[in-house]
Coordinates of C-alpha atoms in Angstrom, one line a residue:
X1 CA 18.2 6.9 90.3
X2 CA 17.7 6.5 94.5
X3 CA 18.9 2.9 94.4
X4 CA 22.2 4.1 92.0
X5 CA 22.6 7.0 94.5
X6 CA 22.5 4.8 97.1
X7 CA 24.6 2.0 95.3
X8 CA 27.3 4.6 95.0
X9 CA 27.4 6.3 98.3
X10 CA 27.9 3.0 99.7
X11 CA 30.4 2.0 97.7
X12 CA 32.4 5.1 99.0
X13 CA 31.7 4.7 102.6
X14 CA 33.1 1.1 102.3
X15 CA 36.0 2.1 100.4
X16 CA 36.8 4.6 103.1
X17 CA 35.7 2.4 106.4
X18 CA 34.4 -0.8 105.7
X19 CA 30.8 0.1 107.6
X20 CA 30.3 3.8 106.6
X21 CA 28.7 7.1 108.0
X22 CA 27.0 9.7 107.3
X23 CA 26.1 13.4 108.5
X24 CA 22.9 14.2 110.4
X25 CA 22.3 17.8 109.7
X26 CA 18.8 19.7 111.2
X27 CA 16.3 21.3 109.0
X28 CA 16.5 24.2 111.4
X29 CA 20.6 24.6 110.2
X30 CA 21.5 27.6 107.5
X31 CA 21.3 26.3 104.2
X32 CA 24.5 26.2 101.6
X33 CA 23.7 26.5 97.8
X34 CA 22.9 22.6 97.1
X35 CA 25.7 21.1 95.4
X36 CA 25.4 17.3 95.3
X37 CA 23.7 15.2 97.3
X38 CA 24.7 13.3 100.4
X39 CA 23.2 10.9 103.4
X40 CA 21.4 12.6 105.7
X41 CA 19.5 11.5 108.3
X42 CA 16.7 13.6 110.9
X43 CA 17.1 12.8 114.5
X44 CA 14.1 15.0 115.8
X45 CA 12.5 12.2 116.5
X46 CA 14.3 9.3 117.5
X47 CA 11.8 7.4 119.0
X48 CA 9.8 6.9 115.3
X49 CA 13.1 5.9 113.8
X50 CA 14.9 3.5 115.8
X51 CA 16.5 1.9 112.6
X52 CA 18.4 5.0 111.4
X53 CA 16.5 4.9 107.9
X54 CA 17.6 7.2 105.7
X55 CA 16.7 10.6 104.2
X56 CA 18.2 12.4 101.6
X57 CA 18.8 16.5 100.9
X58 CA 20.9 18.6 99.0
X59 CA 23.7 19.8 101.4
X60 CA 27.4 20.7 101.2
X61 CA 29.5 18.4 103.4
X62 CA 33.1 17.9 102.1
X63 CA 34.0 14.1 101.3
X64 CA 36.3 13.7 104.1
X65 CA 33.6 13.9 107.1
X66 CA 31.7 10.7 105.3
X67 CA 34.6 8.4 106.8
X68 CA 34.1 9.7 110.7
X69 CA 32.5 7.0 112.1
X70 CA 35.0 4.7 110.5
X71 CA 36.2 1.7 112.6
X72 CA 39.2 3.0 114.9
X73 CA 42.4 1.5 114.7
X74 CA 43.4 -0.1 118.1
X75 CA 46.0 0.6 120.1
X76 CA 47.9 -0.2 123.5
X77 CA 47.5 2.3 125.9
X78 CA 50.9 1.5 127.2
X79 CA 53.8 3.5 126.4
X80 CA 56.4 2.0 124.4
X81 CA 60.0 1.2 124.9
X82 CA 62.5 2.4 123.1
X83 CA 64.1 -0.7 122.5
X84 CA 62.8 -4.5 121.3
X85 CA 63.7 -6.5 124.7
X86 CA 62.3 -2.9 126.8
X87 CA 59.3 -2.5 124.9
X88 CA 58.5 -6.3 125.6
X89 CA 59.5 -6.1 129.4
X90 CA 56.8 -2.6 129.7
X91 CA 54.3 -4.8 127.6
X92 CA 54.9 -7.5 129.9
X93 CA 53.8 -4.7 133.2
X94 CA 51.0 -3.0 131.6
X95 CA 49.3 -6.0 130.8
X96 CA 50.0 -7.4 134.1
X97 CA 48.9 -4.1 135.8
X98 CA 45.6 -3.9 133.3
X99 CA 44.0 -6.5 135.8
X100 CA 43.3 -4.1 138.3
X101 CA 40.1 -2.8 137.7
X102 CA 38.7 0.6 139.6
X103 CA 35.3 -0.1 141.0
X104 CA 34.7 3.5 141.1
X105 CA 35.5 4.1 136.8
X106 CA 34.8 0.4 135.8
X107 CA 38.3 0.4 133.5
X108 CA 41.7 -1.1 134.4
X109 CA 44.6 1.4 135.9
X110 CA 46.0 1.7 133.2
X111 CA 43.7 2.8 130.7
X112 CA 43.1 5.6 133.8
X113 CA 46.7 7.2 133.5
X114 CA 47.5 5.9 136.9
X115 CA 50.6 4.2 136.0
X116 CA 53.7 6.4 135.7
X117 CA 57.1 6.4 135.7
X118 CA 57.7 2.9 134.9
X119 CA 61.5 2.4 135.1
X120 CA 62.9 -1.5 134.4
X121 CA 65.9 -2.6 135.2
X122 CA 66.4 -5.8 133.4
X123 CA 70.0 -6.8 134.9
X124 CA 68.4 -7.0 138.1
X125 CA 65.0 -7.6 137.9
X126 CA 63.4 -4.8 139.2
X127 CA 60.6 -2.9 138.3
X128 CA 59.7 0.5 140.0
X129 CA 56.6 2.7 139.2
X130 CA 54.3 5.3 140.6
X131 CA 50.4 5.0 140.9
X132 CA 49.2 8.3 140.8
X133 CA 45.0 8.4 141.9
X134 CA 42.8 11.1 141.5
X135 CA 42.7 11.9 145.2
X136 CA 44.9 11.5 148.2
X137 CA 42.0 10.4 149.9
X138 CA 41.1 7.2 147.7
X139 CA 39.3 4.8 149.8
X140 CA 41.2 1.6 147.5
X141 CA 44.7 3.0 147.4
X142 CA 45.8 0.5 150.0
X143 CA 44.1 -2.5 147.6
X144 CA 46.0 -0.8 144.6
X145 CA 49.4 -0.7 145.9
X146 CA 48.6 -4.6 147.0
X147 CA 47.5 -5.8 144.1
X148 CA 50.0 -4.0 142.1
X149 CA 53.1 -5.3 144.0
X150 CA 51.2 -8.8 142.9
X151 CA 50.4 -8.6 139.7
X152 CA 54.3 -7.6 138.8
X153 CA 55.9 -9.8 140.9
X154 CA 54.5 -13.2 139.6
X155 CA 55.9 -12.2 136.5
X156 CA 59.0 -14.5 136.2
X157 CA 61.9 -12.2 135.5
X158 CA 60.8 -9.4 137.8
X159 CA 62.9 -10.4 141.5
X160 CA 61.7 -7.1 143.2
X161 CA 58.7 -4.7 142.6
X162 CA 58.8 -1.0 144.2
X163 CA 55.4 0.7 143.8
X164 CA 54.9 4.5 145.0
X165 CA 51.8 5.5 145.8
X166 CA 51.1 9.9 144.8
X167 CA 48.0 11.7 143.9
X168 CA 47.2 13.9 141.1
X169 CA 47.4 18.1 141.7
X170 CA 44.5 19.9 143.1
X171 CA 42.9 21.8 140.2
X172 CA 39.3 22.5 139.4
X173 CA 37.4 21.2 136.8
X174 CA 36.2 24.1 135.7
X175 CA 37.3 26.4 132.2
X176 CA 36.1 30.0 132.8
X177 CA 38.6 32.8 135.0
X178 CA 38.3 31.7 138.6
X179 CA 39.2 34.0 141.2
X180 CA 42.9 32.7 142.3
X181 CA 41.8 31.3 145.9
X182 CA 39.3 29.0 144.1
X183 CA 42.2 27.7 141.3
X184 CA 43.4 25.2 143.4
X185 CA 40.9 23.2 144.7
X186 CA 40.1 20.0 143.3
X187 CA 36.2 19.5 144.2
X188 CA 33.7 22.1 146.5
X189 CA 31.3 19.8 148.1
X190 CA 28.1 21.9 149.4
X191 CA 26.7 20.1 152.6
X192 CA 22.7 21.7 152.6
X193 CA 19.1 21.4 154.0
X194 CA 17.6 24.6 153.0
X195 CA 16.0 24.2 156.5
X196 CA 17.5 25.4 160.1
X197 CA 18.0 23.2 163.3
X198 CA 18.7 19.8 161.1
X199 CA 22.3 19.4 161.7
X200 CA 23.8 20.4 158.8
X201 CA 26.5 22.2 160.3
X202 CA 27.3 19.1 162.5
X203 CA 27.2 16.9 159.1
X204 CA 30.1 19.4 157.6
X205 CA 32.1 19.9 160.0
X206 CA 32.1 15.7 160.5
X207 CA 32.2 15.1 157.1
X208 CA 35.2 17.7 156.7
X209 CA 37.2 16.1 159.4
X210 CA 36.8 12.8 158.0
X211 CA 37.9 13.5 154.4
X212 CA 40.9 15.1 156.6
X213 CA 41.5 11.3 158.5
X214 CA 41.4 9.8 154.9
X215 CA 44.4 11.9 153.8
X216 CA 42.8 14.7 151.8
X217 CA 43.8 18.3 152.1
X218 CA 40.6 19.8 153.0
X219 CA 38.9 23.1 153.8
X220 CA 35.5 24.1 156.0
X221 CA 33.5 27.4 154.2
X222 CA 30.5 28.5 156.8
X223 CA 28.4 30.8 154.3
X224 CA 25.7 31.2 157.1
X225 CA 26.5 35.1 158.2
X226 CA 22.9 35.1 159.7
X227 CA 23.8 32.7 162.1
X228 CA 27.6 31.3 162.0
X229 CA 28.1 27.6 163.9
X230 CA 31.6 26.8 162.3
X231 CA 33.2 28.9 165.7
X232 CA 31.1 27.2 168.2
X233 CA 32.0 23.4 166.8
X234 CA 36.0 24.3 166.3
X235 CA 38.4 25.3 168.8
X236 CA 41.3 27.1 166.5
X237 CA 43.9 28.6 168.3
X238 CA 43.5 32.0 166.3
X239 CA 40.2 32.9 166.3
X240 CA 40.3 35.6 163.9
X241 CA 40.8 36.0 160.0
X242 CA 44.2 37.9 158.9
X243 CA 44.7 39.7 156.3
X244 CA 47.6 39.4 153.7
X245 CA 48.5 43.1 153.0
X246 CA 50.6 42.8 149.8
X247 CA 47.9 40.6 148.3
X248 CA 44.9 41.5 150.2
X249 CA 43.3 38.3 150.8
X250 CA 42.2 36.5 153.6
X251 CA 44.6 33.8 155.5
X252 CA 42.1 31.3 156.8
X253 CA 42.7 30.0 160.3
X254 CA 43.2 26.3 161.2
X255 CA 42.3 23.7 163.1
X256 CA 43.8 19.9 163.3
X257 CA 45.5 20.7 159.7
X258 CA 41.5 21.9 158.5
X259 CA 41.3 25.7 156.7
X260 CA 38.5 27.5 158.4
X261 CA 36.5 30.3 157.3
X262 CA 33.2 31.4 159.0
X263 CA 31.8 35.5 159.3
X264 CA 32.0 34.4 163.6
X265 CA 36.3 34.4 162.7
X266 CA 36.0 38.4 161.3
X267 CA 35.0 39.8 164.7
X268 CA 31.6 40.7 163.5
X269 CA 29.7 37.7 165.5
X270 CA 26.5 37.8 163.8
X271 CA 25.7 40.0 160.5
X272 CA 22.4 42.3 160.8
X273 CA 22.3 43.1 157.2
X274 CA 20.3 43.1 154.0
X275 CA 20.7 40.7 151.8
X276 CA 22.3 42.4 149.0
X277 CA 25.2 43.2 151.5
X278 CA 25.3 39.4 152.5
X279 CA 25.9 37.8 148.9
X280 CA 28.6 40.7 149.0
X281 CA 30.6 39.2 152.3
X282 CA 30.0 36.2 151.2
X283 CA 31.9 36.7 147.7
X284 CA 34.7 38.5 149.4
X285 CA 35.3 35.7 152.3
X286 CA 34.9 32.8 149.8
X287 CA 36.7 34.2 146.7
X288 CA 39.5 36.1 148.5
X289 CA 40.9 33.6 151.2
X290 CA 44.3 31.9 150.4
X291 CA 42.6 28.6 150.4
X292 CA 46.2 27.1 148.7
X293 CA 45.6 23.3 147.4
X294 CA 42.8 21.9 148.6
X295 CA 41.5 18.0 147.5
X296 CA 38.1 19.1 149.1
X297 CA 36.4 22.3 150.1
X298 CA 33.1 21.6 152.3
X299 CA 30.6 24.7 152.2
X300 CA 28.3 24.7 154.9
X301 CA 25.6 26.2 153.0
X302 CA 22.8 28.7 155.0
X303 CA 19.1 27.4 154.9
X304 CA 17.2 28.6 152.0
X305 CA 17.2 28.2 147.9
X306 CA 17.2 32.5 148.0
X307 CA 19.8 35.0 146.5
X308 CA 22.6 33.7 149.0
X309 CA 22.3 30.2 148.1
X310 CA 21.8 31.2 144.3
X311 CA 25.4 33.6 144.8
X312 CA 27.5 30.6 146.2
X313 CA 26.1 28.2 143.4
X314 CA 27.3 30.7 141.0
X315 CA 30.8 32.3 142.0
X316 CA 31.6 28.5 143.3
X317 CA 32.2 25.8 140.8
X318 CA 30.4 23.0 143.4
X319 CA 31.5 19.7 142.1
X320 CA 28.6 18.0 144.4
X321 CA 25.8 18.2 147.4
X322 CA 24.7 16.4 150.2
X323 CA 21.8 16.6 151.2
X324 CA 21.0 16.4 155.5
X325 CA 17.4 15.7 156.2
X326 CA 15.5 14.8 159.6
X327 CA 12.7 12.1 159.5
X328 CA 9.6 14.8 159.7
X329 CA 7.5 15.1 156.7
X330 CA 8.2 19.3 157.5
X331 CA 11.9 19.0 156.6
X332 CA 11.1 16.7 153.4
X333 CA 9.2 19.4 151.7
X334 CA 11.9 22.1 152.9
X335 CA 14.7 19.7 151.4
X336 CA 12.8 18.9 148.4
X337 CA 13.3 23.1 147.1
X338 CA 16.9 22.3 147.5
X339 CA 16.8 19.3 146.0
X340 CA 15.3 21.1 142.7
X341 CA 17.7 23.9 143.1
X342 CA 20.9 21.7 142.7
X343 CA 19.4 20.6 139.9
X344 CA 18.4 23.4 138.0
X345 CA 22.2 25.0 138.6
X346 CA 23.5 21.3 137.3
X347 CA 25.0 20.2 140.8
X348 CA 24.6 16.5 141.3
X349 CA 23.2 15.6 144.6
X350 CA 25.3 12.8 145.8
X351 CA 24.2 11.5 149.1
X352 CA 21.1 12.3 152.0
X353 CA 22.1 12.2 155.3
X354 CA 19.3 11.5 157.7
X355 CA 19.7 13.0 161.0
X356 CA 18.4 12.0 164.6
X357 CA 16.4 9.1 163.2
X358 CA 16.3 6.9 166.2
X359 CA 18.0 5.8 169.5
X360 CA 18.3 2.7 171.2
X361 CA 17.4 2.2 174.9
X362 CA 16.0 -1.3 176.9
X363 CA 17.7 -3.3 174.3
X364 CA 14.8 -2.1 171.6
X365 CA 15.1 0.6 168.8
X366 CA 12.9 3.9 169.0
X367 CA 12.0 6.5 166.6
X368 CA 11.0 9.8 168.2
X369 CA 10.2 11.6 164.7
X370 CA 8.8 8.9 162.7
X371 CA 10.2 7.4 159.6
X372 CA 10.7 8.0 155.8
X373 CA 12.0 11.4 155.1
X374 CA 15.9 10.3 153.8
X375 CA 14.4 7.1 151.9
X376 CA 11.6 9.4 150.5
X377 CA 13.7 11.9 149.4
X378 CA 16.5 9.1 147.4
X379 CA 13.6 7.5 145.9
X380 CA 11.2 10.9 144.7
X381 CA 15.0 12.5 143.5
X382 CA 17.0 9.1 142.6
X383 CA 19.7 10.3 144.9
X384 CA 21.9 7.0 144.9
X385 CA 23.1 7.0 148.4
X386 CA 21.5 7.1 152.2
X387 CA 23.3 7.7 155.6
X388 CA 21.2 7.4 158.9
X389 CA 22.9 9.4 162.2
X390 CA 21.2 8.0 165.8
X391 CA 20.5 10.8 168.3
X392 CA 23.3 10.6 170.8
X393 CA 24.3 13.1 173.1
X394 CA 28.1 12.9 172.3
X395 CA 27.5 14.5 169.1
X396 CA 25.8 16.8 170.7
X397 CA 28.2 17.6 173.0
X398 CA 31.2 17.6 170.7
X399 CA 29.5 20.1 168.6
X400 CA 29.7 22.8 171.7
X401 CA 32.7 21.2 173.2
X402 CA 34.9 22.6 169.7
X403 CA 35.9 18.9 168.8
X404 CA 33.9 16.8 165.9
X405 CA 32.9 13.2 167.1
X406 CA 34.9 12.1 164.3
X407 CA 38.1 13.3 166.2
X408 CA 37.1 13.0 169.8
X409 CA 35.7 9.6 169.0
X410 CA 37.2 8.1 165.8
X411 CA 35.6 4.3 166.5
X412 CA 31.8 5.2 167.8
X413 CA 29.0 4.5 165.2
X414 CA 28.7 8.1 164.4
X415 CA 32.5 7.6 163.4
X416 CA 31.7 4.7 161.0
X417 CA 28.8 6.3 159.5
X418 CA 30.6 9.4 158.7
X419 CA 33.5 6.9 157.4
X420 CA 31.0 5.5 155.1
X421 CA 29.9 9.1 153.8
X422 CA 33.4 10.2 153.5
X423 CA 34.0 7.5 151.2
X424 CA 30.9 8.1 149.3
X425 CA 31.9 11.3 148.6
X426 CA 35.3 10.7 147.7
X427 CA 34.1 8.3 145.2
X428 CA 31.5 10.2 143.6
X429 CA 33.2 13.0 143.2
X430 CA 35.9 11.3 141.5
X431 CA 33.2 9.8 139.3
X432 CA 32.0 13.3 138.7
X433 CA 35.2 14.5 137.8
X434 CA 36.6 11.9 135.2
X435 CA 32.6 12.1 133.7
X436 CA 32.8 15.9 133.4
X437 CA 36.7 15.6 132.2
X438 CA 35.6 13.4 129.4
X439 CA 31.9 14.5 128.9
X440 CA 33.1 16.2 125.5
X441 CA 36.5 15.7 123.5
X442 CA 37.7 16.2 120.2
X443 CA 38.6 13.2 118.1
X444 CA 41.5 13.9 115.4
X445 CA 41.0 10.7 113.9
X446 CA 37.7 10.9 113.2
X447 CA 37.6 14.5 112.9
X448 CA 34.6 14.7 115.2
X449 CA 33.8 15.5 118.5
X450 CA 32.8 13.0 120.8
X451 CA 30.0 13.5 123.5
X452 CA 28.9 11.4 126.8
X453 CA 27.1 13.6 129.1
X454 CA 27.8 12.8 132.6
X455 CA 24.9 9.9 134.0
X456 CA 24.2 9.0 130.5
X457 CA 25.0 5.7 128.7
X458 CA 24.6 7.2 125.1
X459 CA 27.9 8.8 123.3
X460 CA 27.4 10.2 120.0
X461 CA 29.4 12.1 117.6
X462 CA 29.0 15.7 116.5
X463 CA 30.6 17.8 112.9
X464 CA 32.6 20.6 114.3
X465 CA 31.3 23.0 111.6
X466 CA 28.0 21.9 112.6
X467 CA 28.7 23.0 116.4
X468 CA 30.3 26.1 115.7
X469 CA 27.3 27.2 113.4
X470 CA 24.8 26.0 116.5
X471 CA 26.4 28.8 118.9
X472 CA 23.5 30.7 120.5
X473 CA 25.7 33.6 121.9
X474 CA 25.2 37.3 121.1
X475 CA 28.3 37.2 118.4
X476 CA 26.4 34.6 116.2
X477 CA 22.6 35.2 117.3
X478 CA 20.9 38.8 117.4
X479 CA 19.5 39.0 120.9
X480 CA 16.4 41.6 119.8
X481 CA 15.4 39.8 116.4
X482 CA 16.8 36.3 117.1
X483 CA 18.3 36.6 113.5
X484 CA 21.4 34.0 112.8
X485 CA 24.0 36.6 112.3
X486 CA 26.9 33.7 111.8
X487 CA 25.8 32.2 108.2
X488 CA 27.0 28.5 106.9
X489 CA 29.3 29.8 104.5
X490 CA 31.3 31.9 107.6
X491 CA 32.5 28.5 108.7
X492 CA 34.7 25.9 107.3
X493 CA 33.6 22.9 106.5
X494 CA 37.0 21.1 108.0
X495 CA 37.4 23.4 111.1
X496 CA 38.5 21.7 114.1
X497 CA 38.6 23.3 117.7
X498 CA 41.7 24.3 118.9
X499 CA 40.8 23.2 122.9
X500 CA 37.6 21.9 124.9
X501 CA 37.5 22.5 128.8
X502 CA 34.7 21.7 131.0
X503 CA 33.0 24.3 132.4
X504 CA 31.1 23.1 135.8
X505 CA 28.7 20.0 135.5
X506 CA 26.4 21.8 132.6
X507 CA 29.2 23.1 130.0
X508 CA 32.3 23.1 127.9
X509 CA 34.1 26.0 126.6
X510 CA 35.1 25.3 122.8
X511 CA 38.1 27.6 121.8
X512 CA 38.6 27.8 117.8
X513 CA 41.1 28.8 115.4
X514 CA 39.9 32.1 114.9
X515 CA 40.3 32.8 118.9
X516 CA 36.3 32.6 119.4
X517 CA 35.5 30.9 122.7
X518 CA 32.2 28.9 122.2
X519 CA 30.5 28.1 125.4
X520 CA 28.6 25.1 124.5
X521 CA 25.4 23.4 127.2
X522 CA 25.5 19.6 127.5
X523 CA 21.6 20.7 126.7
X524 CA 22.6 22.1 123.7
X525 CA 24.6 19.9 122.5
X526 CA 22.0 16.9 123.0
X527 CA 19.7 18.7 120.5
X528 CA 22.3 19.2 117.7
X529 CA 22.5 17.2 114.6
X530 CA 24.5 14.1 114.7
X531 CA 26.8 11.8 113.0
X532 CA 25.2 8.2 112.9
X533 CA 26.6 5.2 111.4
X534 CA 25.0 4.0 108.2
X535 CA 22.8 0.8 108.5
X536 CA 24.2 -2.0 106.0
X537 CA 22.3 -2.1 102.8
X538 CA 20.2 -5.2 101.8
X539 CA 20.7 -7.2 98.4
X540 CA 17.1 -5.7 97.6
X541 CA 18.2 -1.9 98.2
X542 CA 22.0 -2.0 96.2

């Protein structure tokens, strides 16, 4: 009776996509009245059954989920003309164009979206089109417009090529209501120690004025009220926050095209307050300033993991940290708390900056402080990038003189360093952004949604019914008893979500037909049941 079963169910999955599929439901999932019986496989434990072999239940799955993992039909990614000789000519481009690889996403321009606007003129022989990166601050966007201007023009009609170069809107990555001075900013990069005297302040203010020389629109957020440095290192020409009547915000003041905000610019100097009364300033100066569009907003975080840090973690969608060190075993274990934190609140840590590790004098190389503490705290926390800053009194000086070292001295070593962790961070918050952007989508061919979470290699597919029905929130869960309040038959078995946003690094918001907004954990959703291709059947088992 098995091997018929199995004989049959094979037969359909072939009939419908050549390799098959099946559903992989829980034992923990509410239970239908059995019906008939289908594949279904457990995926509790993985490990034991790396060969996907199969189990079988009574369960209630409607025919037309058996074909998701079904081979999909390919297509070009390029648009198509609207006539024979066009649509060959735009063929012709986006092939030539698909060479040019982005070493930051691994895939060719073209499967990115960066090519728009393609406009041919065919009389003349001319091809224009706008490349449109993720940031205005793209460290390759000079190789781009090189290599596109190449690729096209070796193709033997085209006679001239005319390539613009834009970059995409500032908006956040980020689905619940933000407060409107956060809704335009693209990524909110937290520069920390959780330690004082480092030089993190010097490492945002640098690193803000660098992603400024690269083209970005960027902003400088000193959330130290204790103790604000952001008016000692700038020299603005206003000194003091205004105040928009009409909307009652906060117009941030400037300095060499940077938006500055510090608790020094409000009159106050120094705060000498509690800390509930901190997290409140600190809401109202971040949340409330007309920050406008911003590629980058650097938040010069205060020393600590406490309820400040924990407040700007979670009013502030931070895209990414950097992490500034010194080489004394003292600072590693201080660094290491913040370290943690980030990763608790789902922040990745992109990059360690190790400050005053050495200085040079009688032609030999000298370390004051000893060694180890950046390299230590990459290799213990797998952070992928380290940057080492010398002692030199310049820095030093620019940081009370009101001009960064990257402006006062835009060739020194400091310069090139801070060059190098501008680019980092450019990079790897574009990384961050296109993983989160993509982490979890709906797929309307295969009726399923589709999940990568952001550093992992595995994608797997997931039924919609069987998501909705996993939603741990108070409207589906009973939060004394922990009784499942939302039963299987409540949801269709062909429901399909209606929209999927990201939600930070940690979440997506799932918005169904019947208006209910599902916040859904990439944690979560690793646990749920999954759809897994069916392994072929040997002569033996048919």
């Amino acid at each position: 009776m098995m091997s018929q079963t199995v004989h049959h169910l094979h037969s359909y999955l072939r009939s419908r996509a050549g390799a098959g599929a099946c559903l992989v439901l829980s034992p923990s999932s509410p239970r239908p009245p059995p019906r008939r019986l289908v594949c279904i496989a457990t995926v509790s434990d993985r490990s034991s059954n790396p060969n996907n072999v199969l189990m079988w239940r009574g369960r209630v799955v409607s025919h037309n989920r058996l074909s998701v993992a079904a081979a999909k039909a390919s297509s070009s990614s390029a648009p198509q003309g609207s006539s024979m000789g066009g649509e060959t000519l735009e063929k012709d481009v986006y092939k030539a164009l698909s060479q040019i690889i982005d070493p930051d996403f691994g895939t060719d321009i073209v499967s990115c979206g960066f090519v728009k606007d393609l406009v041919i003129d065919q009389a003349l022989g001319e091809v224009s089109f706008r490349l449109e990166l993720t940031t205005p601050a793209c460290p390759v966007k000079d190789m781009f417009e090189k290599q596109a201007n190449e690729v096209v023009a070796v193709l033997p009609w085209v006679k001239k090529v005319n390539v613009t170069m834009s970059a995409q809107p500032a908006k956040p990555i980020f689905a619940g209501q933000l407060p409107p001075g956060l809704s335009r900013i693209s990524s909110i990069v937290a520069v920390s120690s959780c330690k004082g005297g480092v030089g993190k302040s010097t490492v945002a203010v640098n690193l803000a004025y660098t992603l400024a020389g690269m083209g970005a629109r960027v902003g400088i957020f000193d959330a130290d009220v204790y103790g604000p440095s952001l008016p000692t290192m700038v020299n603005p020409e206003s000194r003091i926050l205004e105040m928009d009547p009409e909307k009652k915000s906060i117009i941030p003041t400037e300095y060499l095209g940077v938006k500055l905000v510090s608790f020094g610019f409000a009159g106050q100097g120094r705060a000498i307050m509690r800390g509930p009364m901190v997290s409140g300033v600190i809401n109202q100066l971040l949340t409330t300033t007309e920050w406008g569009e911003l590629d980058y907003l650097v938040i010069d975080m205060p020393p600590g993991t406490g309820d400040i840090q924990l407040t700007l973690c979670q009013i502030a969608p931070l895209t990414a940290a950097v992490i500034v060190t010194t080489p004394q075993k003292l600072a590693f274990i201080d660094v290491a708390k913040g370290v943690r934190m980030f990763s608790k609140l789902k922040v990745p840590c992109v990059a360690v900056v190790e400050n005053m590790c050495h200085f040079d004098a009688d032609g030999k190389r000298y370390y004051p402080f000893g060694k180890g503490s950046g390299s230590q705290v990459v290799q213990q926390f797998g952070i992928p990038h380290l940057f080492d800053l010398p002692i030199r009194p310049t820095l030093s000086a620019s940081g009370d003189s009101g001009v960064p070292e990257v402006v006062s001295d835009p060739l020194s070593e400091v310069a090139r360093t801070f060059q190098d962790l501008g680019v980092c961070v450019v990079q790897q918050c574009a990384k961050i952004r296109q993983q989160v952007s993509t982490a979890v989508t709906y797929d309307k061919y295969l009726k399923a949604i589709r999940v990568k979470v952001p550093n992992s290699d595995e994608e797997f597919l997931l039924h919609p019914a069987t998501v909705r029905r996993n939603d741990r929130s108070a409207q589906s869960v009973d939060e004394w008893t922990g009784e499942q309040k939302i039963q299987f038959g409540d949801v269709a078995e062909d429901i399909e979500p209606e929209e999927i946003r990201p939600m930070g690094n940690y979440a997506v918001s799932i918005t169904w037909p019947d208006g209910f907004s599902q916040i859904a954990p990439y944690d979560q959703l690793e646990t749920i049941e999954r759809l897994v291709e069916v392994p072929p059947l040997s002569a033996v088992e048919v």
